[in-house]
mmCIF file of C-alpha atoms in Angstrom:
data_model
loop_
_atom_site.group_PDB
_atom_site.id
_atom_site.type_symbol
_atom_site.label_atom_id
_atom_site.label_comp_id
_atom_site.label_asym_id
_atom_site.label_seq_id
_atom_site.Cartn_x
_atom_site.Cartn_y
_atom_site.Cartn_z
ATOM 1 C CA UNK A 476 122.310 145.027 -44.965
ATOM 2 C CA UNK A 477 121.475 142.445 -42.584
ATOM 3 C CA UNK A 478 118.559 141.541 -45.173
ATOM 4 C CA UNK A 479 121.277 141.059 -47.613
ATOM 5 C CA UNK A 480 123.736 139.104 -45.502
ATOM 6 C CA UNK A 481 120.971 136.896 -44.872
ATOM 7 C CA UNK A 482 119.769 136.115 -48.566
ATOM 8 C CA UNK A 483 123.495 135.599 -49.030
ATOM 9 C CA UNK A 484 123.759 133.226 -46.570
ATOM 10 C CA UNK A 485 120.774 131.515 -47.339
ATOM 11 C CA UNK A 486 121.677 130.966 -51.371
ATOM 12 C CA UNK A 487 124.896 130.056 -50.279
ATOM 13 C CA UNK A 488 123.564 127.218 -48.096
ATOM 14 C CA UNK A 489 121.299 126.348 -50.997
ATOM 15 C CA UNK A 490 124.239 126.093 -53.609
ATOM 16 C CA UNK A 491 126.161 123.763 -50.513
ATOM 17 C CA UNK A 492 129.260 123.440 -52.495
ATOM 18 C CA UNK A 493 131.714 125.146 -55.319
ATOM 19 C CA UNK A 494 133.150 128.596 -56.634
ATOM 20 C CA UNK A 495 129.162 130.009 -56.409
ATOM 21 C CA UNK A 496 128.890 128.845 -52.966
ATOM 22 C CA UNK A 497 132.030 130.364 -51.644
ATOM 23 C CA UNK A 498 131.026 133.882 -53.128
ATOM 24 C CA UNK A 499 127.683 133.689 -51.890
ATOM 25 C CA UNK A 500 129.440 133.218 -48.205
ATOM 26 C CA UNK A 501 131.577 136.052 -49.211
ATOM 27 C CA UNK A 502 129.537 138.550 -49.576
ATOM 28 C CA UNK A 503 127.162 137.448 -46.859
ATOM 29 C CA UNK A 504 130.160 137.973 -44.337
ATOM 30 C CA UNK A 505 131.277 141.536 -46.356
ATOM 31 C CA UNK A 506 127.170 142.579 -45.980
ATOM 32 C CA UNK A 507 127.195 141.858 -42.079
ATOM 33 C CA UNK A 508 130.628 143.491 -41.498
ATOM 34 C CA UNK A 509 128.677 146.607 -42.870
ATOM 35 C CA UNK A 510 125.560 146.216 -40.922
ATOM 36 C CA UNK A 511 127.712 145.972 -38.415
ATOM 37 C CA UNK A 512 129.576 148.665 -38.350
ATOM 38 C CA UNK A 513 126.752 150.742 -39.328
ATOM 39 C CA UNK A 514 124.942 149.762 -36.482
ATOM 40 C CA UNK A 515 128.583 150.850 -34.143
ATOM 41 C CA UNK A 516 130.144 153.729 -36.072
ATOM 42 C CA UNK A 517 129.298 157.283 -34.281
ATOM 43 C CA UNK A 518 128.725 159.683 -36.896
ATOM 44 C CA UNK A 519 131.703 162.498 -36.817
ATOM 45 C CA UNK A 520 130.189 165.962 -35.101
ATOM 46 C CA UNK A 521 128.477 168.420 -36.896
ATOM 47 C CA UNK A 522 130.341 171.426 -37.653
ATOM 48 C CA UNK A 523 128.273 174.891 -37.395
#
């Protein structure tokens, strides 16, 4: 994801202006909110 958010970012900053360029910032920030709470989210405890 943070592969993603940083391809988004970069197209984004390539584009510089307009709709495209607003997306592209978008879903950089939606792809590092997930990295990022991938990265902090505990998985719930295994039931046996």
């Amino acid at each position: 994801m943070l592969l993603a958010a940083a391809v988004a970012f970069w197209k984004g900053w390539q584009i510089h202006h307009g709709h495209m360029a607003i997306m592209a910032y978008l879903l950089g920030a939606l792809a590092l909110a997930v990295a990022v709470w991938h990265f902090t989210h505990k998985p719930p405890p295994r039931r046996t």
